Amino acid sequence: MIKNYKIVLQYDGSRYDGWQKQGNTGNTLQGKLEGILLKLTGRPVEVHGSGRTDAGVHALAQTANFHADTGMTEDQIRAYFNQYLPEDIAVLSVETVPDRFHSRLNAVKKTYLYRIEMGPKKDVFERKYCYGLGKPLSVKRMEEAAACVLGEHDFKSFCGNKKMKKSTVRTISDITFEKEGTKLLIRYTGNGFLYHMVRILTGTLIEIGLGERSPQEMKEILLKLDRQAAGFTAPPEGLFLERVMYEDRE
Amino acid sequence: MIKNYKIVLQYDGSRYDGWQKQGNTGNTLQGKLEGILLKLTGRPVEVHGSGRTDAGVHALAQTANFHADTGMTEDQIRAYFNQYLPEDIAVLSVETVPDRFHSRLNAVKKTYLYRIEMGPKKDVFERKYCYGLGKPLSVKRMEEAAACVLGEHDFKSFCGNKKMKKSTVRTISDITFEKEGTKLLIRYTGNGFLYHMVRILTGTLIEIGLGERSPQEMKEILLKLDRQAAGFTAPPEGLFLERVMYEDRE
């Protein structure tokens, strides 16, 4: 019987070309998962992710779903995935969900985490999981700037896709800052994020935190609806998809 | 002028064949450092490590020293190393020391850290930095067993080198256990460690913590002076050289 399965997965994105399948080429997360489902079911199965993570971006808990007739229990499917997946991808859970559930369309909120090393010394164990800025940041200035982008706005200035034809309006419900030793952790929660949006927001906040721009500029950048107005695109290694939330679910 | 430099370095040992140079082959830590010093000084310079870490073993703070005429300040030497070293090796500090200082001969104590994941779920971000045991361990049993090997003993049973001709007597001054979520961190401090000694001690303690052996067996294993009596060699990815201590220094 064909069932709809929701899976939660973790991956170290360092050596992948991002989430989305790219024809027959490209080493992608979606491609890896679909390859295993082809082996398991004997036919092509499409895996829908809650969102596309870019090359080098990690996931602590990415959500995806697929429709398949596996003849296996949820636990067996999870074990099958983990047996054949490379060691930098892990399926944390498999759950049967109603037929109409779609991991992207039904997602209500997502949280992304961006990790920055402010200390001068490079930590070799963090090189793939942290942006090694190596300079102190004023969290106070960054918090002031972040407050300007909370709520519903047109985030065109923070969209990395110049040819974006769909709406660039999104709602950010929360941006939090946490210091962990010499690291700064920034968490962004919102109903959706445009291409490179978290990384451009982070790059802009870093420029403000370094004193290169004033916190007040954040509002002006937003109003300009122009990518050129915003800051640099912070590198992928610091970015983690941390959580995808659905209605009536924790 | 030729000076004696003490360096402290950090490395992710995952992709190296261990510390020690192996003729012209082998991708080793010592080889990488000596390659850079050859480039810097124009002549071969031998780098003495405080101890040899095995293939796949990491260092949070390995110490080494070398005699060279660099014509550079300590800060410049550190910057030069970090410019040319691959991103999984970092020189944390460079310090001029008395001519007779030797990183191995003058080391008084060393601390090794071994990290074990006891939880059932694999964490992809820890795959190279933790032994994924996936089973709960009784720390109480392990502590009882660890107490038997404290002090000066002949650790022949815990020596991975069958042809060891030198003394296998060592002193372990401390073994501590720390729980960090579902991880168990074991720290061994002693005046020196034999080939694979920390990994064999850990493997044996794991077998005791799993209930496969009794804590009292630890004493018997020690007295047998036979590698066959001890437990398995725990894998390298969980092991870190954490600290090397010298006299009159913190």
XYZ file of C-alpha atoms in Angstrom:
500
model
C 0.000 0.000 0.000
C 1.308 3.437 -0.889
C 1.763 5.584 2.185
C 2.975 9.116 2.748
C 6.067 9.223 4.955
C 7.481 12.237 6.746
C 11.165 11.974 7.541
C 13.400 14.187 9.673
C 17.054 14.240 8.698
C 20.356 15.631 9.720
C 23.232 16.321 7.365
C 26.666 17.803 7.168
C 26.294 19.762 3.925
C 30.041 20.320 3.460
C 30.545 17.978 0.519
C 27.137 18.304 -1.156
C 25.866 20.530 -3.954
C 22.861 21.463 -1.819
C 19.459 19.866 -1.371
C 17.934 20.007 -4.824
C 18.510 17.379 -7.484
C 20.250 18.734 -10.586
C 19.421 16.532 -13.549
C 21.768 13.576 -13.678
C 24.696 15.503 -12.302
C 25.306 16.916 -8.884
C 25.874 15.304 -5.569
C 22.704 16.395 -3.770
C 20.803 15.415 -0.642
C 17.586 14.857 -2.569
C 19.461 12.709 -5.074
C 21.005 10.550 -2.305
C 17.629 9.918 -0.669
C 15.862 9.171 -3.952
C 18.639 6.778 -4.931
C 18.019 4.752 -1.778
C 14.237 4.749 -2.297
C 14.757 3.501 -5.861
C 16.804 0.627 -4.468
C 14.197 -0.039 -1.758
C 11.026 0.111 -3.890
C 12.327 -0.681 -7.361
C 10.756 2.444 -8.819
C 11.437 6.207 -8.875
C 10.148 8.048 -5.800
C 10.245 11.822 -5.478
C 11.359 13.248 -2.143
C 9.932 16.682 -1.259
C 12.079 18.760 1.096
C 10.715 21.506 3.348
C 13.092 23.829 1.567
C 16.262 23.802 -0.483
C 19.460 24.210 1.429
C 22.405 25.552 -0.597
C 25.722 23.867 -1.211
C 27.679 23.648 2.041
C 24.680 24.439 4.267
C 23.887 21.967 7.053
C 20.687 20.639 8.606
C 20.117 19.679 12.218
C 16.526 18.722 11.392
C 15.423 19.034 7.776
C 11.967 17.641 7.016
C 10.953 15.837 3.834
C 8.144 13.556 2.662
C 7.593 10.948 -0.025
C 4.833 8.591 -1.173
C 5.907 4.973 -1.502
C 4.920 1.371 -1.064
C 7.770 -0.056 0.958
C 6.264 -3.062 2.720
C 8.294 -2.024 5.751
C 7.567 -0.542 9.157
C 8.643 3.013 9.924
C 11.551 1.733 12.006
C 12.650 -0.582 9.209
C 12.598 2.294 6.703
C 14.712 4.431 9.028
C 17.192 1.565 9.497
C 17.305 0.964 5.722
C 18.110 4.616 5.025
C 20.803 4.734 7.691
C 22.360 1.534 6.395
C 22.785 2.901 2.866
C 23.248 6.622 3.466
C 26.815 7.973 3.676
C 27.905 8.798 7.202
C 27.332 12.541 6.801
C 23.560 12.064 6.379
C 21.283 10.501 9.001
C 17.527 9.877 9.075
C 16.417 10.695 12.625
C 12.785 9.629 12.305
C 10.219 8.198 9.870
C 6.503 8.716 10.453
C 3.391 7.840 8.426
C 1.393 11.019 7.800
C -1.949 11.838 6.106
C -1.867 11.596 2.334
C -2.159 15.341 1.754
C 0.775 16.280 4.014
C 3.530 18.147 2.125
C 6.728 19.033 3.931
C 7.122 22.385 2.162
C 3.545 23.521 1.622
C 2.447 22.652 5.166
C 5.472 24.108 6.928
C 4.343 27.000 9.130
C 7.665 28.212 10.460
C 11.337 27.455 10.097
C 14.315 28.270 12.268
C 17.784 28.756 10.836
C 20.882 29.005 13.001
C 23.961 30.944 11.902
C 27.217 30.415 13.851
C 30.034 32.996 13.861
C 33.460 32.696 15.509
C 34.476 36.139 16.804
C 37.711 35.015 18.471
C 41.067 35.536 16.731
C 42.144 31.889 16.856
C 40.926 29.473 14.265
C 39.441 26.272 15.703
C 40.146 23.440 13.261
C 37.211 21.397 14.561
C 34.769 24.202 13.697
C 36.138 25.046 10.251
C 33.152 23.557 8.413
C 30.507 24.479 10.980
C 31.186 28.109 11.749
C 32.031 31.315 9.893
C 35.519 32.277 11.072
C 35.107 36.043 11.212
C 37.836 36.452 13.848
C 36.666 39.912 14.966
C 34.459 41.070 17.853
C 30.890 42.091 17.058
C 28.599 44.499 18.905
C 25.543 42.381 19.633
C 23.723 45.475 20.870
C 24.029 47.149 17.444
C 22.999 43.920 15.698
C 19.933 43.507 17.929
C 18.878 47.070 17.195
C 19.182 46.454 13.444
C 17.473 43.052 13.622
C 14.418 44.601 15.266
C 13.828 46.601 12.042
C 13.207 43.508 9.924
C 10.846 41.695 12.298
C 7.310 41.231 10.987
C 5.998 41.113 7.413
C 8.139 42.904 4.830
C 9.169 42.744 1.215
C 12.665 41.234 1.552
C 13.723 41.877 -2.059
C 16.929 43.573 -0.847
C 17.849 40.315 0.882
C 17.064 38.008 -2.030
C 20.030 36.464 -3.858
C 17.958 35.520 -6.909
C 17.903 38.531 -9.262
C 15.334 36.932 -11.531
C 12.889 36.136 -8.702
C 9.409 36.497 -10.208
C 7.275 35.370 -7.275
C 6.483 37.406 -4.173
C 9.435 38.402 -2.041
C 7.196 39.181 0.948
C 8.001 37.101 4.018
C 7.398 37.312 7.769
C 10.241 37.010 10.262
C 8.797 36.340 13.701
C 12.002 36.235 15.697
C 15.754 36.893 15.537
C 17.742 35.972 18.637
C 21.404 36.348 19.570
C 23.269 34.040 21.913
C 26.930 34.189 22.946
C 28.655 30.858 23.478
C 32.236 31.568 24.519
C 33.719 33.534 21.619
C 30.969 32.357 19.258
C 27.853 34.272 18.326
C 24.776 32.211 17.438
C 22.018 33.985 15.522
C 18.650 32.250 15.115
C 16.092 33.385 12.526
C 12.502 32.137 12.719
C 10.022 32.955 9.982
C 7.341 31.620 7.667
C 9.780 31.228 4.789
C 13.101 32.475 3.529
C 14.165 33.610 0.050
C 17.252 32.363 -1.783
C 20.330 33.371 0.300
C 18.094 35.488 2.562
C 19.497 34.259 5.891
C 23.060 34.609 4.637
C 22.510 38.159 3.294
C 20.725 39.193 6.520
C 23.679 37.762 8.457
C 26.264 39.492 6.258
C 24.446 42.809 6.704
C 24.143 42.326 10.483
C 27.874 41.513 10.637
C 28.744 44.779 8.838
C 26.578 46.609 11.378
C 28.088 44.671 14.296
C 31.589 45.586 13.087
C 30.647 49.286 13.012
C 30.917 49.568 9.212
C 27.243 50.524 8.943
C 24.795 52.025 11.412
C 21.914 49.961 12.863
C 19.476 52.502 11.376
C 20.586 51.592 7.846
C 18.760 48.266 8.155
C 15.398 49.946 7.641
C 16.697 51.927 4.642
C 18.114 48.783 3.037
C 14.759 47.043 3.418
C 12.900 49.942 1.779
C 15.266 50.129 -1.211
C 14.130 46.717 -2.531
C 17.582 46.356 -4.053
C 20.108 43.578 -3.372
C 22.940 46.081 -3.926
C 21.855 47.994 -0.826
C 22.359 45.066 1.558
C 25.589 43.568 2.885
C 27.662 40.586 1.771
C 26.400 37.012 1.593
C 27.795 35.270 4.675
C 29.430 31.928 3.787
C 27.440 28.664 3.837
C 29.468 26.779 6.457
C 27.976 28.761 9.348
C 24.363 28.006 8.376
C 22.140 25.238 9.780
C 18.459 24.524 9.138
C 17.552 23.866 12.756
C 13.830 23.203 12.840
C 10.735 23.057 10.633
C 7.392 23.524 12.381
C 3.960 22.341 11.251
C 0.463 23.203 12.466
C -0.889 21.167 15.358
C 2.554 19.769 15.913
C 5.324 20.722 18.234
C 70.389 33.211 14.838
C 69.205 29.689 15.542
C 66.570 29.624 18.249
C 64.526 26.871 19.850
C 60.799 27.349 19.312
C 57.992 25.655 21.198
C 54.730 25.497 19.294
C 51.267 24.441 20.430
C 49.025 23.049 17.715
C 45.546 21.766 17.125
C 44.602 19.257 14.459
C 41.756 17.207 13.150
C 43.574 13.900 12.645
C 40.830 12.368 10.459
C 42.696 12.455 7.177
C 46.260 12.000 8.451
C 48.455 8.931 8.885
C 49.292 10.071 12.401
C 51.992 12.341 13.782
C 55.202 10.614 12.818
C 56.924 11.071 9.475
C 57.162 7.851 7.470
C 60.057 8.120 5.044
C 58.934 9.859 1.889
C 55.424 8.463 2.023
C 52.635 9.142 4.414
C 50.531 12.173 4.999
C 51.661 13.012 8.522
C 51.452 15.970 10.863
C 55.208 16.052 11.385
C 55.711 15.915 7.617
C 53.343 18.861 7.037
C 55.100 21.033 9.629
C 58.590 20.152 8.402
C 57.519 20.894 4.823
C 56.564 24.420 5.824
C 59.792 24.969 7.779
C 61.794 23.822 4.748
C 59.983 26.454 2.698
C 60.537 29.099 5.386
C 64.219 28.469 6.176
C 65.454 26.857 2.981
C 66.868 23.886 4.875
C 65.574 20.725 6.565
C 64.341 21.297 10.126
C 63.271 18.447 12.403
C 60.106 18.968 14.422
C 59.955 17.060 17.732
C 56.463 16.262 18.962
C 55.580 15.653 22.612
C 54.299 12.266 21.493
C 53.093 10.410 18.439
C 49.377 10.474 17.844
C 48.025 7.605 15.722
C 46.198 7.856 12.413
C 42.783 9.446 12.971
C 43.602 10.739 16.469
C 43.075 14.452 17.101
C 44.891 17.094 19.132
C 43.392 20.013 20.975
C 46.848 21.105 22.118
C 49.811 19.065 20.897
C 53.220 20.523 21.732
C 56.287 20.378 19.522
C 59.636 22.147 19.225
C 62.248 22.832 16.570
C 65.544 24.667 16.225
C 65.692 27.105 13.335
C 66.949 30.446 12.127
C 63.848 32.090 10.743
C 64.594 35.800 10.929
C 60.994 36.237 12.024
C 59.196 37.155 15.241
C 57.142 34.508 17.059
C 53.917 36.072 15.760
C 55.240 36.079 12.209
C 56.190 32.402 12.456
C 52.705 31.523 13.724
C 51.103 33.512 10.887
C 53.402 31.829 8.331
C 52.454 28.356 9.546
C 48.736 29.155 9.507
C 48.996 30.634 6.026
C 50.489 27.467 4.557
C 48.977 24.736 6.743
C 45.813 23.007 5.483
C 42.677 24.109 7.308
C 42.583 21.029 9.540
C 45.836 22.005 11.283
C 46.379 25.238 13.238
C 49.348 26.607 15.161
C 47.906 28.206 18.307
C 51.126 29.684 19.687
C 54.855 30.019 19.026
C 57.250 30.764 21.864
C 61.045 31.005 22.077
C 62.326 28.580 24.727
C 65.736 27.706 26.237
C 67.972 25.759 23.900
C 67.756 22.517 25.878
C 63.914 22.402 25.951
C 62.565 19.232 24.291
C 58.809 18.824 23.908
C 58.860 15.071 24.593
C 61.721 14.687 27.070
C 60.599 17.597 29.246
C 56.895 16.772 29.256
C 55.850 15.967 32.828
C 52.224 15.012 32.266
C 49.784 14.598 29.447
C 46.009 14.516 29.353
C 44.093 12.548 26.740
C 40.338 12.904 26.262
C 38.201 10.051 24.906
C 34.637 10.861 23.759
C 31.905 8.194 23.566
C 28.334 8.621 22.275
C 26.050 6.401 24.363
C 22.789 7.532 22.724
C 21.125 5.416 20.010
C 20.996 8.154 17.362
C 23.996 8.894 15.236
C 24.962 12.548 15.135
C 26.487 13.269 11.738
C 28.428 16.264 13.074
C 30.205 14.079 15.634
C 31.025 11.148 13.346
C 34.747 11.945 13.226
C 35.071 13.227 16.793
C 33.318 10.634 18.899
C 33.090 6.843 19.173
C 29.482 5.976 18.298
C 28.915 3.171 20.782
C 25.134 3.728 20.877
C 24.657 1.899 24.179
C 24.380 3.087 27.780
C 27.392 2.618 30.056
C 27.548 2.260 33.826
C 29.925 5.026 34.864
C 29.928 3.661 38.427
C 31.378 0.336 37.248
C 33.898 2.117 35.053
C 35.014 4.388 37.890
C 35.525 1.376 40.140
C 37.665 -0.315 37.468
C 39.607 2.858 36.650
C 40.644 3.225 40.303
C 42.620 -0.066 39.971
C 45.019 1.331 37.376
C 45.812 4.639 39.100
C 49.406 5.044 40.214
C 52.582 3.433 38.894
C 52.113 0.071 37.189
C 53.520 -2.083 34.419
C 50.936 -1.473 31.685
C 52.158 -4.257 29.377
C 48.589 -5.630 29.109
C 47.531 -2.273 27.692
C 50.374 -1.923 25.182
C 49.505 -2.389 21.510
C 53.122 -2.896 20.470
C 53.947 -6.589 20.918
C 57.637 -6.012 20.222
C 57.990 -3.263 22.833
C 61.493 -3.620 24.264
C 61.614 -0.603 26.541
C 59.957 -0.296 29.933
C 56.164 -0.539 29.966
C 55.946 1.029 33.435
C 53.927 4.246 33.498
C 52.109 6.332 36.092
C 48.482 7.352 35.639
C 47.694 10.151 38.068
C 44.041 10.650 37.224
C 41.103 9.200 35.256
C 37.907 11.260 35.308
C 34.447 10.665 33.855
C 32.082 13.431 32.750
C 28.627 13.080 31.243
C 27.673 15.654 28.613
C 24.140 14.880 27.474
C 24.307 11.350 26.055
C 28.081 11.574 25.691
C 30.648 10.213 28.108
C 33.991 12.012 28.276
C 36.893 10.130 29.849
C 40.110 12.009 30.643
C 43.395 10.215 31.341
C 46.300 12.109 32.893
C 49.677 10.454 33.290
C 53.420 10.812 32.836
C 53.353 8.954 29.524
C 51.280 6.498 27.547
C 52.294 3.392 25.599
C 51.278 2.653 22.011
C 47.432 2.362 21.920
C 47.354 2.450 25.735
C 44.550 5.003 26.086
C 42.465 3.221 23.443
C 42.951 -0.227 25.034
C 42.174 1.164 28.507
C 39.034 2.744 27.035
C 37.976 -0.446 25.228
C 38.409 -2.414 28.454
C 36.491 0.174 30.496
C 33.690 0.087 27.899
C 33.395 -3.711 28.219
C 33.158 -3.257 31.995
C 30.654 -0.397 31.651
C 28.490 -2.581 29.385
C 28.476 -5.353 32.009
C 30.489 -7.789 29.866
C 33.283 -7.886 32.454
C 33.382 -7.118 36.153
C 35.181 -4.037 37.514
C 37.389 -6.363 39.600
C 38.845 -7.877 36.419
C 40.772 -4.668 35.790
C 43.319 -5.544 38.469
C 43.717 -9.092 37.119
C 44.245 -7.823 33.570
C 46.973 -5.478 34.798
C 48.786 -8.308 36.643
C 48.707 -10.666 33.642
C 51.098 -8.463 31.646
C 49.426 -9.809 28.498
C 47.667 -7.767 25.794
C 45.252 -10.691 25.219
C 43.826 -10.228 28.714
C 42.626 -6.661 28.076
C 39.666 -5.437 26.037
C 39.359 -4.157 22.485
C 41.203 -1.145 21.086
C 38.650 1.690 21.005
C 38.629 3.469 17.616
C 40.833 6.533 16.979
C 38.088 9.064 16.162
C 37.097 9.468 19.834
C 40.622 10.306 21.001
C 42.102 13.778 21.551
C 45.474 14.799 22.982
C 44.151 17.576 25.202
C 47.113 18.967 27.091
C 50.853 18.535 27.613
C 52.279 19.889 30.855
C 55.857 20.970 31.599
C 57.636 21.726 34.850
C 57.352 25.270 36.168
C 54.622 25.915 33.641
C 50.876 25.742 33.923
